[in-house]
Tab-separated table of C-alpha atoms in Angstrom:
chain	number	residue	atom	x	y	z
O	144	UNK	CA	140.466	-42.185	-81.430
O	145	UNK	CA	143.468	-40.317	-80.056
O	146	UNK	CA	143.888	-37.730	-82.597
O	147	UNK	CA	147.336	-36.111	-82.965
O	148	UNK	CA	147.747	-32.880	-84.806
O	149	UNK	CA	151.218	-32.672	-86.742
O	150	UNK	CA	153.144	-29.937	-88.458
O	151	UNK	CA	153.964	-31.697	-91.566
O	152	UNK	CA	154.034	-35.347	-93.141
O	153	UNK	CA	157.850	-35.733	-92.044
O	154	UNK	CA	156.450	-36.259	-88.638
O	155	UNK	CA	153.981	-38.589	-89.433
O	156	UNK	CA	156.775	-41.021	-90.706
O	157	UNK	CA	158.532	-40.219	-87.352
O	158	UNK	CA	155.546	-41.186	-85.846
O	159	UNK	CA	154.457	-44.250	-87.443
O	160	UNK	CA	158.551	-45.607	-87.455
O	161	UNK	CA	158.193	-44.927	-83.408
O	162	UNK	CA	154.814	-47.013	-83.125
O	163	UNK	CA	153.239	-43.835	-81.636
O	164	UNK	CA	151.060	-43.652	-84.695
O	165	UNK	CA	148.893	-45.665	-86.535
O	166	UNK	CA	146.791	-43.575	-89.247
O	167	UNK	CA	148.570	-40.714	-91.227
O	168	UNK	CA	145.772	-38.481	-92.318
O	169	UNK	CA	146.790	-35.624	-95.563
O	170	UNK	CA	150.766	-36.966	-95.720
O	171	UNK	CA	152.244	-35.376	-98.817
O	172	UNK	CA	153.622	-37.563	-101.269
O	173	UNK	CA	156.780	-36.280	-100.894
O	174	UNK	CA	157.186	-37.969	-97.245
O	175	UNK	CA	155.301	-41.355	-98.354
O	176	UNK	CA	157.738	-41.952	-101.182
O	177	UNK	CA	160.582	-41.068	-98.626
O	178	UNK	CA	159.044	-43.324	-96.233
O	179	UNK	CA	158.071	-46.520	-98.493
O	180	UNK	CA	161.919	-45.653	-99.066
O	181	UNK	CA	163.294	-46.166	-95.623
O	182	UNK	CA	161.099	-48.946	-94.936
O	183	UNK	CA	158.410	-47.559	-92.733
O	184	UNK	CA	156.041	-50.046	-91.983
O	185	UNK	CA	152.886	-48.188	-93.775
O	186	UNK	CA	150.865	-48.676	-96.190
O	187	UNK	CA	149.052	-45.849	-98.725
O	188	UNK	CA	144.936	-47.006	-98.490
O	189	UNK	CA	143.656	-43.926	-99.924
O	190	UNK	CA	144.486	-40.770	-101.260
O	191	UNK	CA	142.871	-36.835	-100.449
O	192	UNK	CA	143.384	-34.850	-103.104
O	193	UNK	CA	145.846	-33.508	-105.829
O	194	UNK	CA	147.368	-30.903	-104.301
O	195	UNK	CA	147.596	-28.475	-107.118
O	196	UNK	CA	147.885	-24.545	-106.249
O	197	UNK	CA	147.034	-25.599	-102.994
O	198	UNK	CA	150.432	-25.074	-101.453
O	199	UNK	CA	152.290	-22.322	-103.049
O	200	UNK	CA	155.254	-20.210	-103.449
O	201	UNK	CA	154.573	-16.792	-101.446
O	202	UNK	CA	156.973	-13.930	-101.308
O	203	UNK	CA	156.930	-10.684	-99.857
O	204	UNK	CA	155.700	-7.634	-101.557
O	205	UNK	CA	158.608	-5.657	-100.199
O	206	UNK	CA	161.201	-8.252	-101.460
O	207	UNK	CA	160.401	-7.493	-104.826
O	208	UNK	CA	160.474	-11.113	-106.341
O	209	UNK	CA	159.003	-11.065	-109.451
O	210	UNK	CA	161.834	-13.685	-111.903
O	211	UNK	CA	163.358	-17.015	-110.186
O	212	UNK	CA	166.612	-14.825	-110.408
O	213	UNK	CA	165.571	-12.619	-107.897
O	214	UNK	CA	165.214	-15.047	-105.548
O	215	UNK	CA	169.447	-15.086	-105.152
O	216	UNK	CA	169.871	-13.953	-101.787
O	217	UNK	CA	166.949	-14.381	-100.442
O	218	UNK	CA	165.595	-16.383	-97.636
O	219	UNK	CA	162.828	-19.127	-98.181
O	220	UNK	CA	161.449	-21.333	-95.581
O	221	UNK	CA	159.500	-24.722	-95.938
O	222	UNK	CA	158.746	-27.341	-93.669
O	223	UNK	CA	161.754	-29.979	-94.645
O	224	UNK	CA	160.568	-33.475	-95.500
O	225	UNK	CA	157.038	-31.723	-96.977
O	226	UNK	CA	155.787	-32.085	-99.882
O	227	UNK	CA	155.988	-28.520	-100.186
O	228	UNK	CA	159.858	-29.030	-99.880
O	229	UNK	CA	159.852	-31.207	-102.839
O	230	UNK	CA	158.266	-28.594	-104.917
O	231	UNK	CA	160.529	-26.061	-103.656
O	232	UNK	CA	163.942	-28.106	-104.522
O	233	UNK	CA	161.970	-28.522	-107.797
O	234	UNK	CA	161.516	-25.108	-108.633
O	235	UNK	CA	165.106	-24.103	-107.926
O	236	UNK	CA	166.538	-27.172	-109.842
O	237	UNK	CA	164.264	-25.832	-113.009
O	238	UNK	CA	165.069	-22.542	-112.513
O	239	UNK	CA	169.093	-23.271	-113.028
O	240	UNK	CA	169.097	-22.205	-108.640
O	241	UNK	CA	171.520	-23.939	-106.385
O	242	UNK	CA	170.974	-23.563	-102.072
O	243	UNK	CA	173.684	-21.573	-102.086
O	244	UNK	CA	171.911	-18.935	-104.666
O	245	UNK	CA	169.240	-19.557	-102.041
O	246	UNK	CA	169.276	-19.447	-97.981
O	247	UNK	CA	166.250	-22.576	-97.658
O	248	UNK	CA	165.348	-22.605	-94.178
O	249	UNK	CA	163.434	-25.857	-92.313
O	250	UNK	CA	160.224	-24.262	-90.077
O	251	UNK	CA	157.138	-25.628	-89.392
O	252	UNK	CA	154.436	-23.854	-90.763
O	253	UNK	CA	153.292	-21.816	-87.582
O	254	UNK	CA	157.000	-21.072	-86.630
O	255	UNK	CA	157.360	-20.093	-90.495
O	256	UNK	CA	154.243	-17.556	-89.644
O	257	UNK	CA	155.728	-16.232	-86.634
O	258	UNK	CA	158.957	-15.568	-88.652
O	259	UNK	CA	157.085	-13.802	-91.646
O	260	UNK	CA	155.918	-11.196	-89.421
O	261	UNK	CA	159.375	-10.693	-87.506
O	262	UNK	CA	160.587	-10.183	-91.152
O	263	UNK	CA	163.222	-12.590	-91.128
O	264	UNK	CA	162.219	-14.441	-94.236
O	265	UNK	CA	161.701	-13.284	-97.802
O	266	UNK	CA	159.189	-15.969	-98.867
O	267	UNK	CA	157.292	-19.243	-97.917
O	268	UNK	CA	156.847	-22.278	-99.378
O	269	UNK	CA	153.720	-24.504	-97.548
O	270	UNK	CA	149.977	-24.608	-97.492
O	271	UNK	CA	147.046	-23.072	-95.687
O	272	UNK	CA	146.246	-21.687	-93.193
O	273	UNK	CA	149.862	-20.601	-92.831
O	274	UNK	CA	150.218	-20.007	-96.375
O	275	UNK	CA	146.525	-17.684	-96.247
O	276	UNK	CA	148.436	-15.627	-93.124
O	277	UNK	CA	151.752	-14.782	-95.253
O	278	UNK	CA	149.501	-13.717	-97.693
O	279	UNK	CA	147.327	-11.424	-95.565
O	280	UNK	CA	150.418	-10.150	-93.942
O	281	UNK	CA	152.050	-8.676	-96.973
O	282	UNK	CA	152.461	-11.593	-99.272
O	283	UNK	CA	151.705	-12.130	-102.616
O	284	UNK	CA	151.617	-15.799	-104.819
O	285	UNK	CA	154.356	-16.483	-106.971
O	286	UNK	CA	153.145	-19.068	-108.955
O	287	UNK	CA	155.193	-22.435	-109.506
O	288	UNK	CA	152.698	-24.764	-109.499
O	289	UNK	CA	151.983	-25.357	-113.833
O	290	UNK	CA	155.570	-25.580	-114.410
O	291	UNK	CA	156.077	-27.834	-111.796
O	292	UNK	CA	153.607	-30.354	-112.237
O	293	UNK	CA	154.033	-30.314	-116.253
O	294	UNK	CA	158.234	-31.215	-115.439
O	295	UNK	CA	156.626	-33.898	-112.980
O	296	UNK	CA	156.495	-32.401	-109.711
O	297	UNK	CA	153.348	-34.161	-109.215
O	298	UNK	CA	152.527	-33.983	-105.485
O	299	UNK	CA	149.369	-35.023	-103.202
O	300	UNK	CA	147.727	-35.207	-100.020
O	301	UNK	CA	147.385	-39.273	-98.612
O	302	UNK	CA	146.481	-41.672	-95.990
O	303	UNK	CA	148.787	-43.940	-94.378
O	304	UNK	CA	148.261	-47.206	-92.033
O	305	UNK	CA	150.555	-48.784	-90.149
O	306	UNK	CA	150.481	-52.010	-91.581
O	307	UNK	CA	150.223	-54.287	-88.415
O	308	UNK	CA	147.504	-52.155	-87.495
O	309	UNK	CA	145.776	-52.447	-90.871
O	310	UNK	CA	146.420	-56.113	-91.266
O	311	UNK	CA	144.954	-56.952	-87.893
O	312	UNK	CA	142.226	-54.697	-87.899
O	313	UNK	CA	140.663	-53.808	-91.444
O	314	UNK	CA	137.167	-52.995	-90.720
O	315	UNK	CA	138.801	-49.694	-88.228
O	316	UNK	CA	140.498	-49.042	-91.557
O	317	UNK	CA	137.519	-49.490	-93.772
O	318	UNK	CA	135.439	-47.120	-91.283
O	319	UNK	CA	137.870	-44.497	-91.430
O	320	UNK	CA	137.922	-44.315	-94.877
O	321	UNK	CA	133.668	-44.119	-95.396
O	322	UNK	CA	134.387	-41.772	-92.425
O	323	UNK	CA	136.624	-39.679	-94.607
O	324	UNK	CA	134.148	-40.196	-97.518
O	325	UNK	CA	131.315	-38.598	-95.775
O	326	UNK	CA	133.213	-35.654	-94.721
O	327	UNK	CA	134.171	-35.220	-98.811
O	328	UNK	CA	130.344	-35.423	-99.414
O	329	UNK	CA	129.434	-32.898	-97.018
O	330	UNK	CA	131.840	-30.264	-98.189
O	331	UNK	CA	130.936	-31.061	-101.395
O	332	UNK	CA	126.658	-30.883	-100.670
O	333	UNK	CA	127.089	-28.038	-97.884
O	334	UNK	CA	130.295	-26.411	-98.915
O	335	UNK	CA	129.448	-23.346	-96.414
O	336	UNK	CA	128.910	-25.248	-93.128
O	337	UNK	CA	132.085	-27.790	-94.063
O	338	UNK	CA	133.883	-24.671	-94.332
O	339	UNK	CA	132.896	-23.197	-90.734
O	340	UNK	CA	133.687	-25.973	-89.382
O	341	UNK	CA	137.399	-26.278	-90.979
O	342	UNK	CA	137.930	-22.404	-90.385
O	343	UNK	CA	137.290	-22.620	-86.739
O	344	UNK	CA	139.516	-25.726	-86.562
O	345	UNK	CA	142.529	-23.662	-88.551
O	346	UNK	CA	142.209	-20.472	-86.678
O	347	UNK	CA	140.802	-18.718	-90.118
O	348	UNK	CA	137.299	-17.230	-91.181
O	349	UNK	CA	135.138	-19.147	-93.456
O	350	UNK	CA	135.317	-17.242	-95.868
O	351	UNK	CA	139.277	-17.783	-95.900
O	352	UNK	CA	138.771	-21.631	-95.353
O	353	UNK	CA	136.621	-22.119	-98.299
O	354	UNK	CA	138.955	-20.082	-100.637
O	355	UNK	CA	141.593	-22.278	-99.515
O	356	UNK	CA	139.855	-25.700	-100.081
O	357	UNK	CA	138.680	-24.739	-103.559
O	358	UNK	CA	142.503	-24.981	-104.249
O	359	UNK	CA	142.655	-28.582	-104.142
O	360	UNK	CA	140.637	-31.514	-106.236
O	361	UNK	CA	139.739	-33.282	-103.844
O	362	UNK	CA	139.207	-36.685	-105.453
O	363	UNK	CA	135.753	-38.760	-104.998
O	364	UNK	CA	136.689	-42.347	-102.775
O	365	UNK	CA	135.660	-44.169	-106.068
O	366	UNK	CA	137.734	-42.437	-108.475
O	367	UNK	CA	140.897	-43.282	-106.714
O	368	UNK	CA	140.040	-46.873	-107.317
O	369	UNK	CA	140.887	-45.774	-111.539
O	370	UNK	CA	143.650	-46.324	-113.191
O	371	UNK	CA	144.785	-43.247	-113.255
O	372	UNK	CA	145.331	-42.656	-109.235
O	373	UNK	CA	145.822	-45.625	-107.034
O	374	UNK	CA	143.867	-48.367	-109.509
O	375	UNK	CA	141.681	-50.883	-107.692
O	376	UNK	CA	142.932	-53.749	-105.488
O	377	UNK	CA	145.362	-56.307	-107.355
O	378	UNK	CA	146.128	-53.783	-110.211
O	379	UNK	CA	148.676	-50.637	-110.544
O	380	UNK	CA	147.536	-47.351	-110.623
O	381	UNK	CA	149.389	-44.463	-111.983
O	382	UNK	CA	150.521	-43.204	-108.515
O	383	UNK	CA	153.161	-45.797	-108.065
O	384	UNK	CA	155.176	-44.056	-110.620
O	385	UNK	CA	154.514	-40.812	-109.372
O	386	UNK	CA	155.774	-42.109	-105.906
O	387	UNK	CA	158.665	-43.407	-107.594
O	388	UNK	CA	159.690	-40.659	-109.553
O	389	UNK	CA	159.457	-38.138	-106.468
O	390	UNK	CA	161.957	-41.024	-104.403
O	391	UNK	CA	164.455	-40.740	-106.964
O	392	UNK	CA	163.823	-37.191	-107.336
O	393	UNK	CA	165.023	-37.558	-103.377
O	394	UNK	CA	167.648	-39.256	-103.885
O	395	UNK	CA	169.054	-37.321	-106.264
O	396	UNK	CA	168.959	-34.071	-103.697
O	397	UNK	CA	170.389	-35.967	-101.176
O	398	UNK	CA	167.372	-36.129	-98.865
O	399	UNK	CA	167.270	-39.905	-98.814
O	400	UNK	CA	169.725	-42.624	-99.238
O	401	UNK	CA	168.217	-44.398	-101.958
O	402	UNK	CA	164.787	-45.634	-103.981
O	403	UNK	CA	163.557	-49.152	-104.261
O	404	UNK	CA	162.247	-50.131	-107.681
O	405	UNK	CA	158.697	-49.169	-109.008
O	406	UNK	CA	157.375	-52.471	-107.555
O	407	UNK	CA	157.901	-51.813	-104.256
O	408	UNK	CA	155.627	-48.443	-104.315
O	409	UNK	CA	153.101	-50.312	-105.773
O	410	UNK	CA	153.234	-52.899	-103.283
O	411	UNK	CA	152.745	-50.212	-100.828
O	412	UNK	CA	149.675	-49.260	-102.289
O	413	UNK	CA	146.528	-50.897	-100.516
O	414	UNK	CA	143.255	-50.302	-101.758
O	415	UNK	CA	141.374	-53.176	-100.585
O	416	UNK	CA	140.017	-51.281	-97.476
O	417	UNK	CA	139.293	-48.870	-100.132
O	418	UNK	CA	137.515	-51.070	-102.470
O	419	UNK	CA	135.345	-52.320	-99.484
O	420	UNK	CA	134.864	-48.239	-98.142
O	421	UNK	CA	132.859	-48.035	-101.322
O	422	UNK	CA	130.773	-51.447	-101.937
């Protein structure tokens, strides 16, 4: 396996549109709906987790943010394309905020890092371990997250085959997913070792990696099969809505063209390799 570590989920659409990728591991929602949208050839054949509080609005001490309106005139980076952007153009949207009450900057999460400390931005909008950093570094959580996900700003954490690739080989597909499955177990059986291991892989301690995983329900290989995630092969889980809602959501911010009808994200859901992951 040739693994490739990416920034954000925008460049795993780049990269399976290119044919330089064929497995999208943790792509936001965000991303996949633009990207079932623009007619990437991928399918969705399992999900991580609900992202929840996971990623998070953080703002600078110093900056004083403590209201939505005192984010006029600040500046907020996100990685664009993320599903972290979604949230944020949902937050200003519910919060009566235009981009020109707001300066929304596109980094990567390291560059976004790098910036924090130069002080050039007034608050961050991604996930950990860039989002733990900010937070260390001066930052404090301003919380979004509730609001957000009661007006529908639903957003999670998937995985993507290109579909060629899945078609003509669905046992590799199958054996990623009980892959994937057995690293769930472990972190949920030996939650301290998982999180050494993920620590030393983010550059973080721990401690600071298993604080940041307990942020996200991370959702058992069977469960996704329900009705109320991705539903079991042949039927249509809840998520095609929610991938359908964030398109038009999109489209309405002028991020993508346009949305296909709900059919077509359900079509795009594939959870036969699932289905077998778990036999």
């Amino acid at each position: 396996v040739n693994w490739i570590e990416v920034g954000s989920g925008a460049e795993i659409n780049t990269g399976v549109a290119a044919g330089s990728m064929d497995l999208g591991f943790g792509i936001g929602s965000s991303p996949t709906a633009a990207g079932i949208s623009q007619g990437i050839p991928y399918e969705v054949v399992a999900m991580m987790d609900n992202i929840g509080p996971a990623e998070e609005m953080t703002v600078r001490k110093s900056a004083n943010i403590k209201t939505p309106a005192d984010f006029k005139g600040k500046k907020v980076a996100t990685p664009f394309g993320s599903a972290s952007h979604f949230r944020l153009l949902g937050f200003l949207k519910t919060n009566g905020l235009t981009q020109s009450d707001v300066t929304v900057l596109d980094m990567r999460p390291d560059a976004m890092v790098a910036a924090w400390t130069r002080g050039d931005i007034d608050a961050g909008y991604v996930w950990s371990p860039a989002k733990s950093k900010l937070l260390a570094a001066g930052g404090e959580v301003f919380e979004t997250y509730k609001k957000l996900e009661a007006a529908g700003y639903v957003i999670a954490d998937l995985i993507v085959a290109r579909t060629p690739i899945a078609t003509g080989n669905p046992a590799i597909i199958t054996a990623m997913i009980k892959a994937y499955g057995r690293s769930l177990e472990m972190y949920r059986s030996k939650p301290d070792e998982a999180s050494a291991i993920v620590g030393k892989q983010a550059g973080v301690s721990a401690e600071v990696a298993k604080a940041d995983m307990a942020e996200y329900d991370f959702v058992p290989l069977k469960t996704q099969l329900t009705p109320t995630w991705l539903g079991a092969p042949g039927t249509q889980g809840k998520f095609a809505s929610v991938l359908k809602g964030t398109a038009d959501f999109l489209v309405e911010q002028k991020s993508i063209r346009k949305a296909p009808d709900e059919t077509a994200f359900a079509k795009a859901i594939n959870t036969s390799y699932l289905a077998k992951a778990v036999e």
